[in-house]
Structure formats: structure tokens, C-alpha cells
Amino acid sequence: METSTTRPLLTPDHLAMIERGVSVIVSSCGHDLTPSVMRAVGSRTDDEGRRFTVYLCRSQSAQLLKDVARSGRLAAVFSQPSTHRTVQLKTRTARLREATEDDVPALGRCLQGMERELTSIGFAAVYARAMLAYRLDDLVAVEFVPEVAFDQTPGPKAGQPITATT
């Protein structure tokens, strides 16, 4: 996968929020624009925030994975439960690959982050473990370089484009 030589779309503060481990919802659509949506069990940033990977359970995400494989279209929403701070990234060039043992540390970091987030708002850590449970042989990694980014935090900036200088 090619990475961009341009600056990342997100600010260092946005990237830090995502890298701590937050809720990730991924979507795409079919040829008829019927949406497909699924919770990712983790995410990872690379190349200083120019490239992202989200992890989906194949057994739960068949239609979404089919849509991404066909079109490359993907939207990923990263949301911090304790604050509702939310970022959306979109691309038309996502690609699928098998998850490997090399992906396990990122998945562990995401789980720890969600455990911290959920316990800070009164939920037991077991909820995060249930939401983000996976079997490595069932995981698909979806890699992408975002083309656009939006602030989706509830409030006056919701829906506004984000740039690294925002």
C-alpha cells in the first residue's frame, strides 16, 4: 500500500486520542449504496498518521468486507466514550489482508484503552473485553490511507473537515 508523502490529515492531538484506544465503527456500502456497518475490534496508525488499519471479525462482517473488497470505499469513526470526541476518516482505496501475530500488540493496546475508557464512565472492564473479543484466525485487517477527515464530535464543529492545522 502506498503512503502519502503529504502531511497527515489529523493533528497530533487527534492521533494521540486514536492511538490510546477508542471505539471504532467501520462502514462501507454496496453497489446500490446499501450501507454495511460493524464495530472494529481494534485499530492502528502508521507512517505518522498517514496510514491506518482497522481490524474486523470476518464471521461478523461478511457484507462489510465484501463491500470494501469490491469498492475500496470505507469510513471509519473513532470515538472516545468518556468525552464523545469523534473523528471520521474516509477513503476509496482500502484494501484487505489477513491479520497476523504482528497485529496482536495493536489489538492489545486498543483493548486496554477501551477498558480504561469504559471503567472511567462506570462500566466494568469485562464489557470492553466482550465487545473487542476476537480469534486471530477470524480477523481481517483493513488498511487505508484517509482521503478526508471530519470532526464528528457533537457540537458546533460536527461535520466540519479536519486538517492537520485544525
PDB file of C-alpha atoms in Angstrom:
ATOM      1  CA  MET A   1       0.000   0.000   0.000  1.00  0.00           C
ATOM      2  CA  GLU A   2       1.347   3.371  -0.974  1.00  0.00           C
ATOM      3  CA  THR A   3       1.506   6.011   1.683  1.00  0.00           C
ATOM      4  CA  SER A   4       1.129   9.680   1.161  1.00  0.00           C
ATOM      5  CA  THR A   5       4.127  11.959   1.127  1.00  0.00           C
ATOM      6  CA  THR A   6       1.874  14.803   2.211  1.00  0.00           C
ATOM      7  CA  ARG A   7       1.230  15.808   5.795  1.00  0.00           C
ATOM      8  CA  PRO A   8      -1.199  13.714   7.851  1.00  0.00           C
ATOM      9  CA  LEU A   9      -4.829  14.856   7.824  1.00  0.00           C
ATOM     10  CA  LEU A  10      -5.117  14.738  11.626  1.00  0.00           C
ATOM     11  CA  THR A  11      -3.448  16.812  14.306  1.00  0.00           C
ATOM     12  CA  PRO A  12      -1.079  15.137  16.776  1.00  0.00           C
ATOM     13  CA  ASP A  13      -3.838  15.506  19.399  1.00  0.00           C
ATOM     14  CA  HIS A  14      -6.341  13.610  17.210  1.00  0.00           C
ATOM     15  CA  LEU A  15      -3.772  10.889  16.538  1.00  0.00           C
ATOM     16  CA  ALA A  16      -2.970  10.562  20.243  1.00  0.00           C
ATOM     17  CA  MET A  17      -6.672  10.045  21.003  1.00  0.00           C
ATOM     18  CA  ILE A  18      -6.952   7.308  18.359  1.00  0.00           C
ATOM     19  CA  GLU A  19      -3.700   5.622  19.385  1.00  0.00           C
ATOM     20  CA  ARG A  20      -4.799   5.412  23.048  1.00  0.00           C
ATOM     21  CA  GLY A  21      -7.561   3.036  22.027  1.00  0.00           C
ATOM     22  CA  VAL A  22     -11.104   4.191  21.368  1.00  0.00           C
ATOM     23  CA  SER A  23     -14.346   2.842  19.936  1.00  0.00           C
ATOM     24  CA  VAL A  24     -14.075   2.221  16.176  1.00  0.00           C
ATOM     25  CA  ILE A  25     -17.065   1.775  13.877  1.00  0.00           C
ATOM     26  CA  VAL A  26     -16.399   0.960  10.217  1.00  0.00           C
ATOM     27  CA  SER A  27     -18.771   1.258   7.279  1.00  0.00           C
ATOM     28  CA  SER A  28     -18.953   0.875   3.535  1.00  0.00           C
ATOM     29  CA  CYS A  29     -21.742   0.330   1.034  1.00  0.00           C
ATOM     30  CA  GLY A  30     -22.830  -1.998  -1.701  1.00  0.00           C
ATOM     31  CA  HIS A  31     -23.150  -1.154  -5.394  1.00  0.00           C
ATOM     32  CA  ASP A  32     -26.716   0.001  -4.681  1.00  0.00           C
ATOM     33  CA  LEU A  33     -25.448   2.212  -1.812  1.00  0.00           C
ATOM     34  CA  THR A  34     -26.959  -0.053   0.853  1.00  0.00           C
ATOM     35  CA  PRO A  35     -24.799   0.557   3.939  1.00  0.00           C
ATOM     36  CA  SER A  36     -22.814  -2.080   5.801  1.00  0.00           C
ATOM     37  CA  VAL A  37     -21.565  -1.276   9.309  1.00  0.00           C
ATOM     38  CA  MET A  38     -19.583  -3.113  12.001  1.00  0.00           C
ATOM     39  CA  ARG A  39     -17.624  -2.425  15.172  1.00  0.00           C
ATOM     40  CA  ALA A  40     -13.891  -2.947  14.710  1.00  0.00           C
ATOM     41  CA  VAL A  41     -12.051  -4.835  17.440  1.00  0.00           C
ATOM     42  CA  GLY A  42      -9.065  -2.517  17.176  1.00  0.00           C
ATOM     43  CA  SER A  43      -7.081  -0.105  15.077  1.00  0.00           C
ATOM     44  CA  ARG A  44      -3.563   1.016  14.376  1.00  0.00           C
ATOM     45  CA  THR A  45      -1.888   4.096  12.905  1.00  0.00           C
ATOM     46  CA  ASP A  46       1.317   4.019  10.896  1.00  0.00           C
ATOM     47  CA  ASP A  47       3.501   6.377   8.897  1.00  0.00           C
ATOM     48  CA  GLU A  48       2.968   9.225  11.390  1.00  0.00           C
ATOM     49  CA  GLY A  49      -0.813   9.087  10.969  1.00  0.00           C
ATOM     50  CA  ARG A  50      -0.874   8.858   7.200  1.00  0.00           C
ATOM     51  CA  ARG A  51      -1.968   5.199   7.161  1.00  0.00           C
ATOM     52  CA  PHE A  52      -4.499   3.342   9.302  1.00  0.00           C
ATOM     53  CA  THR A  53      -5.534  -0.252   9.884  1.00  0.00           C
ATOM     54  CA  VAL A  54      -8.832  -1.364  11.389  1.00  0.00           C
ATOM     55  CA  TYR A  55      -9.489  -4.967  12.430  1.00  0.00           C
ATOM     56  CA  LEU A  56     -12.775  -6.747  11.761  1.00  0.00           C
ATOM     57  CA  CYS A  57     -14.017 -10.212  12.645  1.00  0.00           C
ATOM     58  CA  ARG A  58     -14.725 -11.987   9.362  1.00  0.00           C
ATOM     59  CA  SER A  59     -17.522 -14.024  10.948  1.00  0.00           C
ATOM     60  CA  GLN A  60     -19.417 -10.844  11.880  1.00  0.00           C
ATOM     61  CA  SER A  61     -18.504  -8.576   8.971  1.00  0.00           C
ATOM     62  CA  ALA A  62     -19.084 -10.577   5.778  1.00  0.00           C
ATOM     63  CA  GLN A  63     -21.113  -7.930   3.936  1.00  0.00           C
ATOM     64  CA  LEU A  64     -18.871  -5.054   5.021  1.00  0.00           C
ATOM     65  CA  LEU A  65     -15.737  -6.918   3.929  1.00  0.00           C
ATOM     66  CA  LYS A  66     -17.363  -7.792   0.605  1.00  0.00           C
ATOM     67  CA  ASP A  67     -18.274  -4.129   0.053  1.00  0.00           C
ATOM     68  CA  VAL A  68     -14.779  -2.889   0.906  1.00  0.00           C
ATOM     69  CA  ALA A  69     -13.135  -5.537  -1.301  1.00  0.00           C
ATOM     70  CA  ARG A  70     -15.378  -4.574  -4.213  1.00  0.00           C
ATOM     71  CA  SER A  71     -15.176  -0.793  -3.985  1.00  0.00           C
ATOM     72  CA  GLY A  72     -12.316   0.186  -1.676  1.00  0.00           C
ATOM     73  CA  ARG A  73     -14.764   2.581  -0.013  1.00  0.00           C
ATOM     74  CA  LEU A  74     -14.545   2.841   3.750  1.00  0.00           C
ATOM     75  CA  ALA A  75     -15.497   5.241   6.516  1.00  0.00           C
ATOM     76  CA  ALA A  76     -14.029   4.726   9.976  1.00  0.00           C
ATOM     77  CA  VAL A  77     -15.330   6.565  13.039  1.00  0.00           C
ATOM     78  CA  PHE A  78     -13.070   6.786  16.100  1.00  0.00           C
ATOM     79  CA  SER A  79     -14.906   7.898  19.241  1.00  0.00           C
ATOM     80  CA  GLN A  80     -13.758   8.384  22.820  1.00  0.00           C
ATOM     81  CA  PRO A  81     -16.614   7.126  25.037  1.00  0.00           C
ATOM     82  CA  SER A  82     -15.775   9.305  28.038  1.00  0.00           C
ATOM     83  CA  THR A  83     -15.957  12.576  26.078  1.00  0.00           C
ATOM     84  CA  HIS A  84     -17.807  11.682  22.840  1.00  0.00           C
ATOM     85  CA  ARG A  85     -14.898  13.247  20.953  1.00  0.00           C
ATOM     86  CA  THR A  86     -15.199  11.727  17.499  1.00  0.00           C
ATOM     87  CA  VAL A  87     -13.200  11.712  14.258  1.00  0.00           C
ATOM     88  CA  GLN A  88     -14.321  10.228  10.946  1.00  0.00           C
ATOM     89  CA  LEU A  89     -11.898   9.189   8.190  1.00  0.00           C
ATOM     90  CA  LYS A  90     -12.918   8.269   4.649  1.00  0.00           C
ATOM     91  CA  THR A  91     -11.160   6.610   1.746  1.00  0.00           C
ATOM     92  CA  ARG A  92     -11.841   4.972  -1.602  1.00  0.00           C
ATOM     93  CA  THR A  93      -8.670   2.867  -1.578  1.00  0.00           C
ATOM     94  CA  ALA A  94      -8.979   0.499   1.398  1.00  0.00           C
ATOM     95  CA  ARG A  95      -7.542  -2.968   0.994  1.00  0.00           C
ATOM     96  CA  LEU A  96      -7.951  -6.193   2.947  1.00  0.00           C
ATOM     97  CA  ARG A  97      -5.271  -8.504   4.285  1.00  0.00           C
ATOM     98  CA  GLU A  98      -5.131 -11.335   6.782  1.00  0.00           C
ATOM     99  CA  ALA A  99      -4.304 -10.297  10.327  1.00  0.00           C
ATOM    100  CA  THR A 100      -1.094 -11.790  11.731  1.00  0.00           C
ATOM    101  CA  GLU A 101       0.686 -12.131  15.058  1.00  0.00           C
ATOM    102  CA  ASP A 102       2.339  -8.778  14.264  1.00  0.00           C
ATOM    103  CA  ASP A 103      -1.085  -7.148  14.724  1.00  0.00           C
ATOM    104  CA  VAL A 104      -1.685  -8.529  18.225  1.00  0.00           C
ATOM    105  CA  PRO A 105       0.151  -5.720  20.119  1.00  0.00           C
ATOM    106  CA  ALA A 106      -2.058  -3.068  18.485  1.00  0.00           C
ATOM    107  CA  LEU A 107      -5.161  -5.068  19.390  1.00  0.00           C
ATOM    108  CA  GLY A 108      -3.983  -5.345  22.994  1.00  0.00           C
ATOM    109  CA  ARG A 109      -3.362  -1.595  23.176  1.00  0.00           C
ATOM    110  CA  CYS A 110      -6.879  -0.924  21.872  1.00  0.00           C
ATOM    111  CA  LEU A 111      -8.410  -3.289  24.395  1.00  0.00           C
ATOM    112  CA  GLN A 112      -6.534  -1.632  27.268  1.00  0.00           C
ATOM    113  CA  GLY A 113      -7.629   1.788  26.040  1.00  0.00           C
ATOM    114  CA  MET A 114     -11.282   0.777  25.848  1.00  0.00           C
ATOM    115  CA  GLU A 115     -11.093  -0.838  29.279  1.00  0.00           C
ATOM    116  CA  ARG A 116      -9.792   2.488  30.669  1.00  0.00           C
ATOM    117  CA  GLU A 117     -12.456   4.446  28.800  1.00  0.00           C
ATOM    118  CA  LEU A 118     -15.365   2.285  29.888  1.00  0.00           C
ATOM    119  CA  THR A 119     -14.291   1.937  33.514  1.00  0.00           C
ATOM    120  CA  SER A 120     -13.924   5.736  33.696  1.00  0.00           C
ATOM    121  CA  ILE A 121     -17.648   6.060  32.930  1.00  0.00           C
ATOM    122  CA  GLY A 122     -18.811   3.304  35.270  1.00  0.00           C
ATOM    123  CA  PHE A 123     -18.739   0.113  33.189  1.00  0.00           C
ATOM    124  CA  ALA A 124     -16.769  -2.972  34.166  1.00  0.00           C
ATOM    125  CA  ALA A 125     -13.745  -3.846  32.038  1.00  0.00           C
ATOM    126  CA  VAL A 126     -15.494  -7.086  31.090  1.00  0.00           C
ATOM    127  CA  TYR A 127     -17.709  -5.079  28.686  1.00  0.00           C
ATOM    128  CA  ALA A 128     -14.685  -3.937  26.691  1.00  0.00           C
ATOM    129  CA  ARG A 129     -13.337  -7.493  26.615  1.00  0.00           C
ATOM    130  CA  ALA A 130     -16.683  -8.773  25.316  1.00  0.00           C
ATOM    131  CA  MET A 131     -17.018  -6.039  22.666  1.00  0.00           C
ATOM    132  CA  LEU A 132     -13.483  -6.452  21.371  1.00  0.00           C
ATOM    133  CA  ALA A 133     -13.154 -10.239  21.603  1.00  0.00           C
ATOM    134  CA  TYR A 134     -11.634 -11.951  18.573  1.00  0.00           C
ATOM    135  CA  ARG A 135      -9.870 -15.044  17.296  1.00  0.00           C
ATOM    136  CA  LEU A 136      -6.765 -14.192  15.287  1.00  0.00           C
ATOM    137  CA  ASP A 137      -7.716 -16.682  12.558  1.00  0.00           C
ATOM    138  CA  ASP A 138     -11.045 -14.816  12.138  1.00  0.00           C
ATOM    139  CA  LEU A 139      -9.550 -11.322  11.855  1.00  0.00           C
ATOM    140  CA  VAL A 140      -9.197  -9.283   8.701  1.00  0.00           C
ATOM    141  CA  ALA A 141      -7.018  -6.178   8.688  1.00  0.00           C
ATOM    142  CA  VAL A 142      -8.340  -3.341   6.541  1.00  0.00           C
ATOM    143  CA  GLU A 143      -5.571  -0.904   5.617  1.00  0.00           C
ATOM    144  CA  PHE A 144      -6.201   2.550   4.233  1.00  0.00           C
ATOM    145  CA  VAL A 145      -4.798   5.995   3.625  1.00  0.00           C
ATOM    146  CA  PRO A 146      -7.503   8.502   4.548  1.00  0.00           C
ATOM    147  CA  GLU A 147      -8.500  10.997   1.878  1.00  0.00           C
ATOM    148  CA  VAL A 148     -10.652  13.212   4.104  1.00  0.00           C
ATOM    149  CA  ALA A 149     -11.211  13.647   7.840  1.00  0.00           C
ATOM    150  CA  PHE A 150     -14.163  15.149   9.709  1.00  0.00           C
ATOM    151  CA  ASP A 151     -14.808  16.274  13.259  1.00  0.00           C
ATOM    152  CA  GLN A 152     -17.906  14.338  14.332  1.00  0.00           C
ATOM    153  CA  THR A 153     -17.876  15.374  17.987  1.00  0.00           C
ATOM    154  CA  PRO A 154     -21.368  16.546  18.951  1.00  0.00           C
ATOM    155  CA  GLY A 155     -21.453  20.332  18.920  1.00  0.00           C
ATOM    156  CA  PRO A 156     -20.838  23.274  16.620  1.00  0.00           C
ATOM    157  CA  LYS A 157     -17.940  21.689  14.686  1.00  0.00           C
ATOM    158  CA  ALA A 158     -19.715  18.396  13.926  1.00  0.00           C
ATOM    159  CA  GLY A 159     -19.344  17.564  10.262  1.00  0.00           C
ATOM    160  CA  GLN A 160     -16.562  20.060   9.657  1.00  0.00           C
ATOM    161  CA  PRO A 161     -13.451  18.901   7.783  1.00  0.00           C
ATOM    162  CA  ILE A 162     -10.304  18.441   9.841  1.00  0.00           C
ATOM    163  CA  THR A 163      -6.867  19.371   8.652  1.00  0.00           C
ATOM    164  CA  ALA A 164      -3.593  18.831  10.497  1.00  0.00           C
ATOM    165  CA  THR A 165      -3.648  22.537  11.296  1.00  0.00           C
ATOM    166  CA  THR A 166      -7.194  22.480  12.803  1.00  0.00           C
TER     167      THR A 166
END
